PDB file of C-alpha atoms in Angstrom:
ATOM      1  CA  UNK A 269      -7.380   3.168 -16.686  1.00 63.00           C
ATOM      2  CA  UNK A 270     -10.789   3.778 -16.437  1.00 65.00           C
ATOM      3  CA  UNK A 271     -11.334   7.387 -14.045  1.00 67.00           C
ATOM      4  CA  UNK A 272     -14.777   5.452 -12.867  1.00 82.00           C
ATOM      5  CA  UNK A 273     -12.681   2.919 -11.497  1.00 87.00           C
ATOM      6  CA  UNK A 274     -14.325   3.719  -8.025  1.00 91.00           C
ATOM      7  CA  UNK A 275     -17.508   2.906  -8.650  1.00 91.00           C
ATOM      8  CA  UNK A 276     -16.697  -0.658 -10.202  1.00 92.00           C
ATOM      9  CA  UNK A 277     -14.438  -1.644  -7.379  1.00 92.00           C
ATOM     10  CA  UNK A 278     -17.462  -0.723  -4.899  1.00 91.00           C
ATOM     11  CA  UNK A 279     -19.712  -3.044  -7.002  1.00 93.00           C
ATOM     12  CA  UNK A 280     -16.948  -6.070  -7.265  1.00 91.00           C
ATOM     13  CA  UNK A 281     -16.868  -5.734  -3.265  1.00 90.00           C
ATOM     14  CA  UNK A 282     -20.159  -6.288  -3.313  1.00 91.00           C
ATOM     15  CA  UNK A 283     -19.744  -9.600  -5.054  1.00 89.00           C
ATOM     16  CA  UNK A 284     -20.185  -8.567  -8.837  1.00 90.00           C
ATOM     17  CA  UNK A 285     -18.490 -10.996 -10.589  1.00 87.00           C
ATOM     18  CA  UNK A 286     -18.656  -8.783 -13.670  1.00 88.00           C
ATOM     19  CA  UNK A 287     -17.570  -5.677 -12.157  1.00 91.00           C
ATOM     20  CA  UNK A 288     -14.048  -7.386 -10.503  1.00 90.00           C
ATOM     21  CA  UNK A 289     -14.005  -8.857 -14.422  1.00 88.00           C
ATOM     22  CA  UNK A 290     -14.223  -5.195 -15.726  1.00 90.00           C
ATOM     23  CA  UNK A 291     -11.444  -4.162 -13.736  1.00 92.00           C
ATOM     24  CA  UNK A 292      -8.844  -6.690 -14.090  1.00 91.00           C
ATOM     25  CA  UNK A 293      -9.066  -6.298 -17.682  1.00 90.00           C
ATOM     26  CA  UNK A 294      -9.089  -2.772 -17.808  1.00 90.00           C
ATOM     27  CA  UNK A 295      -5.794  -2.703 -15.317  1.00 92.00           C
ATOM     28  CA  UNK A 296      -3.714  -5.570 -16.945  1.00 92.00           C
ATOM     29  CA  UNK A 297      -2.034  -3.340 -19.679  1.00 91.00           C
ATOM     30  CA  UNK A 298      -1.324  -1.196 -17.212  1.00 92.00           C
ATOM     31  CA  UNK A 299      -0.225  -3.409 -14.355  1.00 94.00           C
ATOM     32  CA  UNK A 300       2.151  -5.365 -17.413  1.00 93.00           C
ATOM     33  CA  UNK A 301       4.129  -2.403 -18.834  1.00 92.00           C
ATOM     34  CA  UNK A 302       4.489  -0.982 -15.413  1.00 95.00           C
ATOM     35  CA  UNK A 303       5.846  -4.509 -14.804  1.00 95.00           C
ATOM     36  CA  UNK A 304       7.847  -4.643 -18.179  1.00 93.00           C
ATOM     37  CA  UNK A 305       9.844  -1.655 -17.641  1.00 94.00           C
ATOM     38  CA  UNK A 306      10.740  -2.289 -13.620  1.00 96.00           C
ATOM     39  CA  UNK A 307      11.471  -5.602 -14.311  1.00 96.00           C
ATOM     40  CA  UNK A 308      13.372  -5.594 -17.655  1.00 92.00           C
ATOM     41  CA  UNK A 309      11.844  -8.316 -19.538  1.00 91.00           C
ATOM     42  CA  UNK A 310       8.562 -10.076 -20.872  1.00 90.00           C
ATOM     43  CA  UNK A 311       8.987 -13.265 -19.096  1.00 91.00           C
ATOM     44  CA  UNK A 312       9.140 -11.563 -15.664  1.00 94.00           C
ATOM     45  CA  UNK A 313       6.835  -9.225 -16.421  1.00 93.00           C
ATOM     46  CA  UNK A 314       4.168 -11.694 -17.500  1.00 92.00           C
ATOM     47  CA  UNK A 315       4.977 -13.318 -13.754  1.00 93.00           C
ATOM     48  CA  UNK A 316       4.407 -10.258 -12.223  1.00 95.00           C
ATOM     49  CA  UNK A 317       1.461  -9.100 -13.408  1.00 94.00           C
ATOM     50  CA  UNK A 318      -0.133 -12.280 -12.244  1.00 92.00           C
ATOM     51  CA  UNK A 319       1.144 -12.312  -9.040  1.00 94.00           C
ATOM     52  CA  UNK A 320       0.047  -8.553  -8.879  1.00 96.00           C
ATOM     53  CA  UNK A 321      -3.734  -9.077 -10.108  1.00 94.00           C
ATOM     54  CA  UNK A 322      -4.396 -11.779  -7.668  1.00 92.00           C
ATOM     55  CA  UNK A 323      -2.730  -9.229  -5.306  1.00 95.00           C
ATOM     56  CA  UNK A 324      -5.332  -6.905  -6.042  1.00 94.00           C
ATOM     57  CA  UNK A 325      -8.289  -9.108  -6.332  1.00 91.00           C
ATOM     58  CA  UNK A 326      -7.527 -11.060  -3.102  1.00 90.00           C
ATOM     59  CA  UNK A 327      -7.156  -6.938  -1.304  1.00 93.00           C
ATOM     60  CA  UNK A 328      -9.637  -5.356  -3.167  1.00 92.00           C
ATOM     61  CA  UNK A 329     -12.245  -5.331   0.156  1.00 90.00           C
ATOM     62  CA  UNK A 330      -9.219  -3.141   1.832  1.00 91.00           C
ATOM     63  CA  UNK A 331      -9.597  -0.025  -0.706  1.00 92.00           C
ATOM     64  CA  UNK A 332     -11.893   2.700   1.154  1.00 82.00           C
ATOM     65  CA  UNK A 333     -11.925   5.407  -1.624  1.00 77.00           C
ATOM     66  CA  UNK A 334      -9.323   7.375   1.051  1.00 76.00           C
ATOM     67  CA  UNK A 335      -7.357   7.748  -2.148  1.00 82.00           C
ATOM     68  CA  UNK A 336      -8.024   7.233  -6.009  1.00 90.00           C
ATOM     69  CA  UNK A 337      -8.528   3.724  -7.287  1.00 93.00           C
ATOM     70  CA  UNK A 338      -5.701   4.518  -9.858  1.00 91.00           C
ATOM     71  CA  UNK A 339      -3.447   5.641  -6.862  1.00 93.00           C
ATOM     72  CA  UNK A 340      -4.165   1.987  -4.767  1.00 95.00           C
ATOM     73  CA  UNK A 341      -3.556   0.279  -8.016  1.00 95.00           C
ATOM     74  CA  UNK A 342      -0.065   2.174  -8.521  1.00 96.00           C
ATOM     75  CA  UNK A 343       1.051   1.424  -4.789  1.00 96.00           C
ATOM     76  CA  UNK A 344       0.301  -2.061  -5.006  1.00 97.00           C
ATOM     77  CA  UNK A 345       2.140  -2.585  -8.224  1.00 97.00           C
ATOM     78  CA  UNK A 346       4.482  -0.394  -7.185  1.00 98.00           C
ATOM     79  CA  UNK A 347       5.246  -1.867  -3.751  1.00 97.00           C
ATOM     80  CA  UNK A 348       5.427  -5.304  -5.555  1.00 97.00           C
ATOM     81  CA  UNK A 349       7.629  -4.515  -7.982  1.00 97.00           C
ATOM     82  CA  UNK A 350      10.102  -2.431  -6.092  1.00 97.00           C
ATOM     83  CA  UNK A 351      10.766  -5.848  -3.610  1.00 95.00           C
ATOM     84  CA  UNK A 352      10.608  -8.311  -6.879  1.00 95.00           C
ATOM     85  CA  UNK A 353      13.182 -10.645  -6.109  1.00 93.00           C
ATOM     86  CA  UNK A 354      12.642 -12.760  -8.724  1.00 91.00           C
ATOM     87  CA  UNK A 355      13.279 -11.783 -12.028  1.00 91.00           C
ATOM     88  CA  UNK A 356      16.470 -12.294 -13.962  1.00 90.00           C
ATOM     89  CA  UNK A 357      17.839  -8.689 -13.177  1.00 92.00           C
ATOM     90  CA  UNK A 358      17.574  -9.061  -9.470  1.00 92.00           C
ATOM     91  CA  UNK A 359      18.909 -11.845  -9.567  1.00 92.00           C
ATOM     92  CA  UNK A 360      22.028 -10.377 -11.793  1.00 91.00           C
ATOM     93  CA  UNK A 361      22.237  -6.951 -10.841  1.00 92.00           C
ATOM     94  CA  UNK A 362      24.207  -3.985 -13.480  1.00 93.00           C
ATOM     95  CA  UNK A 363      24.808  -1.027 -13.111  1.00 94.00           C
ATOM     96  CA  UNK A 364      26.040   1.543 -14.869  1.00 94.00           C
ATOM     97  CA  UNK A 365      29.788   1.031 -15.435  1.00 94.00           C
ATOM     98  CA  UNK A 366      29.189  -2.928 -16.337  1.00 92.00           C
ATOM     99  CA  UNK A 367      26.790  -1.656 -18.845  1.00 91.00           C
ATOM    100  CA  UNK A 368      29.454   0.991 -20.309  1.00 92.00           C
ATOM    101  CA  UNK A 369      31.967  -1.481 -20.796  1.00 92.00           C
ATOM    102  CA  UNK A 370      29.325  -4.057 -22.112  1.00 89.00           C
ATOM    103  CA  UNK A 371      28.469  -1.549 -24.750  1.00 88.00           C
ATOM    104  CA  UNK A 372      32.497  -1.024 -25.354  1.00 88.00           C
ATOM    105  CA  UNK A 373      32.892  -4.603 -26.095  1.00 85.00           C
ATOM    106  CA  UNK A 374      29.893  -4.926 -27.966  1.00 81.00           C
ATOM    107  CA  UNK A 375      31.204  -3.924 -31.569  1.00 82.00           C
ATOM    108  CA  UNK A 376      31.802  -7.210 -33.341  1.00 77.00           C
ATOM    109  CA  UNK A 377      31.736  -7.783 -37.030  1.00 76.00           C
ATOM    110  CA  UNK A 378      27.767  -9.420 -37.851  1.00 72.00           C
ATOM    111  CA  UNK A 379      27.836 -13.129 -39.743  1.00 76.00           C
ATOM    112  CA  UNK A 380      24.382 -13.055 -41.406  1.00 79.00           C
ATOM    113  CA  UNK A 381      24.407 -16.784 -40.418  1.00 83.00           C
ATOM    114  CA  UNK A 382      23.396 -15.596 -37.113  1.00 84.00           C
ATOM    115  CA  UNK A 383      20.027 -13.455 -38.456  1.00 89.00           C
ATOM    116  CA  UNK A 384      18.106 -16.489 -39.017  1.00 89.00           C
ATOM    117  CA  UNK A 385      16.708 -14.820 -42.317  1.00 88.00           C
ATOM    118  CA  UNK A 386      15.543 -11.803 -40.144  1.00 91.00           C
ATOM    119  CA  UNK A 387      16.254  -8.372 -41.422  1.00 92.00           C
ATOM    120  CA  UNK A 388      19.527  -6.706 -39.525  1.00 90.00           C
ATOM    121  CA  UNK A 389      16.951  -3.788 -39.112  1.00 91.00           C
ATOM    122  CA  UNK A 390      14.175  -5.500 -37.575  1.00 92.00           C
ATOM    123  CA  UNK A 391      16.699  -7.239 -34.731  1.00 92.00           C
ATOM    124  CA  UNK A 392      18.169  -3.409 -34.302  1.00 91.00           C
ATOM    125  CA  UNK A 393      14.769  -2.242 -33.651  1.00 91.00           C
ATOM    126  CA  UNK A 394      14.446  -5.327 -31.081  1.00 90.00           C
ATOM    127  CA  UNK A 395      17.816  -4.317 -29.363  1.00 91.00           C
ATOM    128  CA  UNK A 396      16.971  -1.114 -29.006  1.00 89.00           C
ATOM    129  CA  UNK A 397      13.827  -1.939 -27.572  1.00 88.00           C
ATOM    130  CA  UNK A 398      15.672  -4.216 -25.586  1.00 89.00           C
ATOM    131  CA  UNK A 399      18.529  -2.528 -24.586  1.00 89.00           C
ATOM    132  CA  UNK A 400      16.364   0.368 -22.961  1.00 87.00           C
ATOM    133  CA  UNK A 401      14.276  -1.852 -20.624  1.00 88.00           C
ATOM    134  CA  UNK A 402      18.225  -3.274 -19.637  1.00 89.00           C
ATOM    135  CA  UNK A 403      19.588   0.311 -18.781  1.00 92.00           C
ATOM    136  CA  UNK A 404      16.454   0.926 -16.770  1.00 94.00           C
ATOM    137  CA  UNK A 405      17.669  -2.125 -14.808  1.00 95.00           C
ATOM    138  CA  UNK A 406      21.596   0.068 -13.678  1.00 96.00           C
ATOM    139  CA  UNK A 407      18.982   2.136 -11.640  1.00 96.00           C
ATOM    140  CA  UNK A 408      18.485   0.641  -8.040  1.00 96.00           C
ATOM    141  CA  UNK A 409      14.574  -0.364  -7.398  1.00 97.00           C
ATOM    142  CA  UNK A 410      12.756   2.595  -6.317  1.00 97.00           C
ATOM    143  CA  UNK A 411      15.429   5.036  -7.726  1.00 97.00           C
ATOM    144  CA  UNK A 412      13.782   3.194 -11.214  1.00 97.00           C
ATOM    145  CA  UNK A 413      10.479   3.422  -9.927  1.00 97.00           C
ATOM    146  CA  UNK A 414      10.641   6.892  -9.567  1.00 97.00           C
ATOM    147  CA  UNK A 415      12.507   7.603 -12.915  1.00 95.00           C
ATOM    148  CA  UNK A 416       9.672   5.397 -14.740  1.00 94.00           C
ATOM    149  CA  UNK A 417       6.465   6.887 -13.101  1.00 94.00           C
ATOM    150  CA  UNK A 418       8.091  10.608 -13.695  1.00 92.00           C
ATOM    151  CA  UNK A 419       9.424  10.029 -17.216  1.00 90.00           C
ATOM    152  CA  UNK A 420       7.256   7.235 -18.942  1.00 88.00           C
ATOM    153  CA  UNK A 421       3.588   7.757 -17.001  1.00 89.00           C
ATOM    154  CA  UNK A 422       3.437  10.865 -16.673  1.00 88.00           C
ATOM    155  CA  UNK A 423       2.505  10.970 -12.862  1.00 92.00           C
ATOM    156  CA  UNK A 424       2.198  14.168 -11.116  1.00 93.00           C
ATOM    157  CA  UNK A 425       4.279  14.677  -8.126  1.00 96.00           C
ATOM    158  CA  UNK A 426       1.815  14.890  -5.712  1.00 95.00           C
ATOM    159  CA  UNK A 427       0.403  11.293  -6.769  1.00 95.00           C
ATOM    160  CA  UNK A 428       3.799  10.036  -6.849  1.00 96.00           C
ATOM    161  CA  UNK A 429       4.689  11.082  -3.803  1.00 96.00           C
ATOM    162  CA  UNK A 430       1.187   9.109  -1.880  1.00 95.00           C
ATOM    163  CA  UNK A 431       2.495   6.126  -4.346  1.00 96.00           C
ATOM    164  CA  UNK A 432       5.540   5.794  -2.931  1.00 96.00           C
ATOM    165  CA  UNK A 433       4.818   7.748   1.025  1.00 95.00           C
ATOM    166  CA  UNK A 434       7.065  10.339   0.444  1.00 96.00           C
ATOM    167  CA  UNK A 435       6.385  13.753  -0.138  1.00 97.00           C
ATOM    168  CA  UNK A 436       5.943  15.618  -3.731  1.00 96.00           C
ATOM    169  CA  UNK A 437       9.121  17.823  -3.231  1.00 97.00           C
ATOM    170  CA  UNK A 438      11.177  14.692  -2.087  1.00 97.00           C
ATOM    171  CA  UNK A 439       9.625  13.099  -4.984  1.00 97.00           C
ATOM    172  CA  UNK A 440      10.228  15.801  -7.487  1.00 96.00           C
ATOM    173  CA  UNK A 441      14.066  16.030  -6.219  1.00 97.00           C
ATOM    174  CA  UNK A 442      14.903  12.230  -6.385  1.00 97.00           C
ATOM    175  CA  UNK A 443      13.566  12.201 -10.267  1.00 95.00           C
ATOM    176  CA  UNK A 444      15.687  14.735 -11.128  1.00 95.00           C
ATOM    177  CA  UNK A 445      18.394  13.245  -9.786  1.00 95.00           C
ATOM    178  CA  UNK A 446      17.396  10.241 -11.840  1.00 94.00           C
ATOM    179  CA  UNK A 447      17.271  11.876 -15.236  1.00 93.00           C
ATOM    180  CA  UNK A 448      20.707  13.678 -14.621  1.00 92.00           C
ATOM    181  CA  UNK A 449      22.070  10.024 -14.042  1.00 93.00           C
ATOM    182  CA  UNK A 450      20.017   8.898 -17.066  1.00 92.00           C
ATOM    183  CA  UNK A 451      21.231  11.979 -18.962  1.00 91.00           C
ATOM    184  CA  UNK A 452      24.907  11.418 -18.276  1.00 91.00           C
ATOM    185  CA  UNK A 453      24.937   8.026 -19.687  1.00 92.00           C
ATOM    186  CA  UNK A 454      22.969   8.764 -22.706  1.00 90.00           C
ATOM    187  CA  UNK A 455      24.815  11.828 -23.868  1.00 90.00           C
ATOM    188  CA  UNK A 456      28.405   9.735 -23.670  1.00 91.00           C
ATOM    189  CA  UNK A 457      27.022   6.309 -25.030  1.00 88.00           C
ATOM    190  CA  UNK A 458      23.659   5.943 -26.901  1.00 86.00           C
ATOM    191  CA  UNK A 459      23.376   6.964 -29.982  1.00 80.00           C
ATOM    192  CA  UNK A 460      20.613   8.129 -29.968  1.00 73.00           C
ATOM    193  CA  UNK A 461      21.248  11.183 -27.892  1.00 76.00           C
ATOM    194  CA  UNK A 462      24.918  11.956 -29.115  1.00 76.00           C
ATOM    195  CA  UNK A 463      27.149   8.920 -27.982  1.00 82.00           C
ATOM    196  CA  UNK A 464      29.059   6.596 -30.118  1.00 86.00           C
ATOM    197  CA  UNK A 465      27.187   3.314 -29.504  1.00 87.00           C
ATOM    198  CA  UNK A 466      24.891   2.032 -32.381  1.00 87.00           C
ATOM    199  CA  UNK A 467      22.256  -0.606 -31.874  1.00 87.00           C
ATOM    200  CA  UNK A 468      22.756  -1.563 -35.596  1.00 88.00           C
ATOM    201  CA  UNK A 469      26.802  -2.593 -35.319  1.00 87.00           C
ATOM    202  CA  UNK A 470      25.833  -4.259 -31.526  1.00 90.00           C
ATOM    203  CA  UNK A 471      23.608  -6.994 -33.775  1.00 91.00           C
ATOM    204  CA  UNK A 472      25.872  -9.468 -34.030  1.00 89.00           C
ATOM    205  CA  UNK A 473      27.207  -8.870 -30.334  1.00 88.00           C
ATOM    206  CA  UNK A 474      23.818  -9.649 -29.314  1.00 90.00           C
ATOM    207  CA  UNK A 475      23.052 -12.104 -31.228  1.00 90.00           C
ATOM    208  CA  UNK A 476      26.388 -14.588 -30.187  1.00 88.00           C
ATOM    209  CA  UNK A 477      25.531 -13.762 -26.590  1.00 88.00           C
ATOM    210  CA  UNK A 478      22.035 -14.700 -26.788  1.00 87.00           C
ATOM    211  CA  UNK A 479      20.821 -11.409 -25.939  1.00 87.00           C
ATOM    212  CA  UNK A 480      18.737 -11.858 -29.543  1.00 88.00           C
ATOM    213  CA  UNK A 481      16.831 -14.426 -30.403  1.00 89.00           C
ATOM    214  CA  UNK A 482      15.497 -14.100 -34.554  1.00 90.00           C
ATOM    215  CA  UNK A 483      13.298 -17.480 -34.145  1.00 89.00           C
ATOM    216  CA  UNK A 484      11.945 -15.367 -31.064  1.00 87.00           C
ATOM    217  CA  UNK A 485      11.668 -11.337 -31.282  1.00 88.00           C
ATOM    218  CA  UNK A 486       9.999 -10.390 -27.471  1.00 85.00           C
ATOM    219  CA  UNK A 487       9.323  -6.862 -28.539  1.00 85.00           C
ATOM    220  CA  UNK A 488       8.212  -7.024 -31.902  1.00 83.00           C
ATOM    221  CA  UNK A 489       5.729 -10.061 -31.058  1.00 79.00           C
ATOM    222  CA  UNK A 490       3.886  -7.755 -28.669  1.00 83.00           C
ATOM    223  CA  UNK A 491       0.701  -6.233 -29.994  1.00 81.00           C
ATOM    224  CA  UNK A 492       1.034  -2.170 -29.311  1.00 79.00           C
ATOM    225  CA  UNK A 493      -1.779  -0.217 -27.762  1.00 70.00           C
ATOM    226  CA  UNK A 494      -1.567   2.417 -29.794  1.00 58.00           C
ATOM    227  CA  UNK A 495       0.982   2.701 -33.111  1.00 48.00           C
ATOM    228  CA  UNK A 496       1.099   6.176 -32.481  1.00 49.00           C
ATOM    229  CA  UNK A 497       2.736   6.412 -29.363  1.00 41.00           C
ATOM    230  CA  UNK A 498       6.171   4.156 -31.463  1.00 40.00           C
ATOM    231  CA  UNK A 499       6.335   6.938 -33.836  1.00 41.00           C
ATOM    232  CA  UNK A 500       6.397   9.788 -31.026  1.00 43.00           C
ATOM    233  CA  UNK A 501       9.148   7.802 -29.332  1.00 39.00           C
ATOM    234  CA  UNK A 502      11.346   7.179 -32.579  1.00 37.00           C
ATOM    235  CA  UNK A 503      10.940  11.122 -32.724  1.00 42.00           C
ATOM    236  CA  UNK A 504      11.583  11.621 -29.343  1.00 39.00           C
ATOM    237  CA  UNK A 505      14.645   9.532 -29.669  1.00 35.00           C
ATOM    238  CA  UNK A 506      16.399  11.731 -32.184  1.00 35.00           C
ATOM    239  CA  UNK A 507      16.406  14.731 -29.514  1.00 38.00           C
ATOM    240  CA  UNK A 508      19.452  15.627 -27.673  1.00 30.00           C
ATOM    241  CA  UNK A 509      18.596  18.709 -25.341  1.00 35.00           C
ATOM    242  CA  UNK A 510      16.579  16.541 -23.067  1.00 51.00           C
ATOM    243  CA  UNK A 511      18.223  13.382 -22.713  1.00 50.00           C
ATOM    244  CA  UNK A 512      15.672  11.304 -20.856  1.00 52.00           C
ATOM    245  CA  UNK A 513      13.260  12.001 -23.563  1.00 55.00           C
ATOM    246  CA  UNK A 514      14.431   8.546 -24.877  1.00 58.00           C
ATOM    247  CA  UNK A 515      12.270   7.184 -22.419  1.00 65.00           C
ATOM    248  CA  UNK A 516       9.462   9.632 -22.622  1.00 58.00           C
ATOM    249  CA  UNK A 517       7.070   7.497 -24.850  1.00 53.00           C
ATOM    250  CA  UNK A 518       7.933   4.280 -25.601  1.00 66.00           C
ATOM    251  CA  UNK A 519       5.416   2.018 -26.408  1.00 69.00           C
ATOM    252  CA  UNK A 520       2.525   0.330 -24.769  1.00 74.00           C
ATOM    253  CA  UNK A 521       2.066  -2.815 -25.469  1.00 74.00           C
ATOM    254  CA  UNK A 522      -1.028  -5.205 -24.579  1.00 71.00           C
ATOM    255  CA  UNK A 523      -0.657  -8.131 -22.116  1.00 70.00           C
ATOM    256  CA  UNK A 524      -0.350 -11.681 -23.610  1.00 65.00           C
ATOM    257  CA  UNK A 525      -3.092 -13.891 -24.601  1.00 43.00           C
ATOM    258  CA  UNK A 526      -1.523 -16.326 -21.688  1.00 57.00           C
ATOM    259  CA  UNK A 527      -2.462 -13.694 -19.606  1.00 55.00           C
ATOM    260  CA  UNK A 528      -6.321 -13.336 -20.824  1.00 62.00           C
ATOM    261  CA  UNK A 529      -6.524 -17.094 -20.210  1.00 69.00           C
ATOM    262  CA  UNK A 530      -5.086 -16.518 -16.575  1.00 67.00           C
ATOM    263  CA  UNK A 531      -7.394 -13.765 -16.165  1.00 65.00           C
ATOM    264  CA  UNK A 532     -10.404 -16.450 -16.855  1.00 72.00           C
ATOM    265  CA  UNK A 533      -8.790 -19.146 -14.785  1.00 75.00           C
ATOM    266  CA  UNK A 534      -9.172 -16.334 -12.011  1.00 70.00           C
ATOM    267  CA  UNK A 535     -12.485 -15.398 -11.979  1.00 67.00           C
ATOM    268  CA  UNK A 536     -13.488 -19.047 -11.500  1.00 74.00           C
ATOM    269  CA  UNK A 537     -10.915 -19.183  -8.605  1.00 72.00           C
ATOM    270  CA  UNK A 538     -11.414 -19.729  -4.889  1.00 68.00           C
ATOM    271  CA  UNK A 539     -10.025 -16.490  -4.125  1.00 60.00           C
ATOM    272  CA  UNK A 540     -12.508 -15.212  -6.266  1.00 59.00           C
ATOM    273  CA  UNK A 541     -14.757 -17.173  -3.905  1.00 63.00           C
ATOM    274  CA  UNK A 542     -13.407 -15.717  -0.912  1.00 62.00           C
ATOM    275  CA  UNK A 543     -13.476 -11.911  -2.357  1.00 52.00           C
ATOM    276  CA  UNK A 544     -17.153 -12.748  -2.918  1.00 51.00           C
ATOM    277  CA  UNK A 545     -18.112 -13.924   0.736  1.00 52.00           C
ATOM    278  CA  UNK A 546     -15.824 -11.667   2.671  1.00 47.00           C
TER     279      UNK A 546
END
């Protein structure tokens, strides 16, 4: 995000149509991996982040500069997200022992058949992918929310903590809870840090319960911000002292074009109209 956020959102106020433009473009990435990662999966997180920018357009006369524009932005999304009822995970809830034996029953022998031509590397890349954003989902709401803004954006405690109104040592003491949960399940069954499962051998597992789809890869058809950031997390991945680390960096990926062509449907809208006259 932009850090002279402030002084666009006092313009848009104002009525500059290219100023509110400015910032819903500049916050969409943001507001859609944010959304990605609470809610599990493209679909929902394409719904949300339209739901979330209208939210902000439609409340952008309430932001006083009390706070920083970054910080109103996070406590929107975050407020939205953490009472999503919509998406596919809230409305089919895990946890952690489902997912355990999921990932127990999950080692079937792969019919090529199934790959659709695709490489069995390529749709283990896409599980993995996948299967992260899922075991984000055994964490309840704002136990995730927490775990995501600590481990995967970086926030500082004390902005955390006037995200989500608590305060930075109740903040800093509820992630580390998180990671310890996090860490506990990673060290006995990913791979990745030490466990026995392996995204490679759950292919075909995936693929019969339609967990995969070849004709249609979610991850791999996002474009990345920044191809750097997938390298650090592959390396990140291979590290075993800090277990949460697997979430550390994963990528960032842009919002979809659908979303660019909401984004212009908006600015023409009548809540545009009403921002504008307030």
């Amino acid at each position: 995000m932009d850090n002279n956020m402030e002084k666009w959102a006092a313009k848009a106020i104002e009525g500059d149509r290219e100023a509110l433009e400015y910032i819903l473009i500049d916050i969409r990435d943001f507001v859609f991996n944010l959304s990605l990662r609470m809610l599990g999966s493209v679909a929902d997180a394409e719904d949300a982040t339209q739901d979330i920018l209208v939210k902000i357009m439609t409340s952008l006369s309430t932001f006083r500069q009390e706070s920083q524009f970054k910080t109103w932005v996070y406590r929107i999304a975050t407020n939205y997200l953490i009472d999503y009822k919509k998406s596919m995970f809230a409305q089919h809830p895990l946890d952690f022992d489902f997912y355990a034996n999921d990932i127990r029953a999950g080692f079937i022998d792969s019919n090529e058949d199934l790959f659709m031509g695709v490489d069995k590397l390529v749709l283990a890349e896409e599980l993995k992918m996948s299967c992260t954003n899922v075991m984000l989902q055994c964490l309840d709401a704002q136990t995730r929310c927490i775990f995501i803004l600590g481990t995967m954006f970086g926030v500082d405690s004390k902005m955390a903590g006037e995200i989500l109104g608590m305060t930075p040592a109740n903040y800093r003491q509820k992630l580390s809870r998180a990671r310890r949960k996090m860490a506990a399940f990673l060290s006995e069954h990913c791979g990745l840090s030490g466990g026995y499962c392996n995204c490679e051998k759950r292919v075909g597992y995936a693929l019969k319960q339609h967990r995969l789809h070849p004709e249609k890869l979610e991850f791999k058809g996002l474009k990345q911000l920044d191809h750097a950031v997938l390298t650090s997390c592959m390396e990140s991945m291979e590290e075993i002292e800090e277990l949460s680390t697997v979430f550390d960096e994963l990528p960032k990926y842009r919002s979809s074009l659908e979303i660019k062509h909401f984004l212009e449907q908006l600015l023409q809208s009548k809540q545009l109209k009403d921002v504008q006259h307030y």
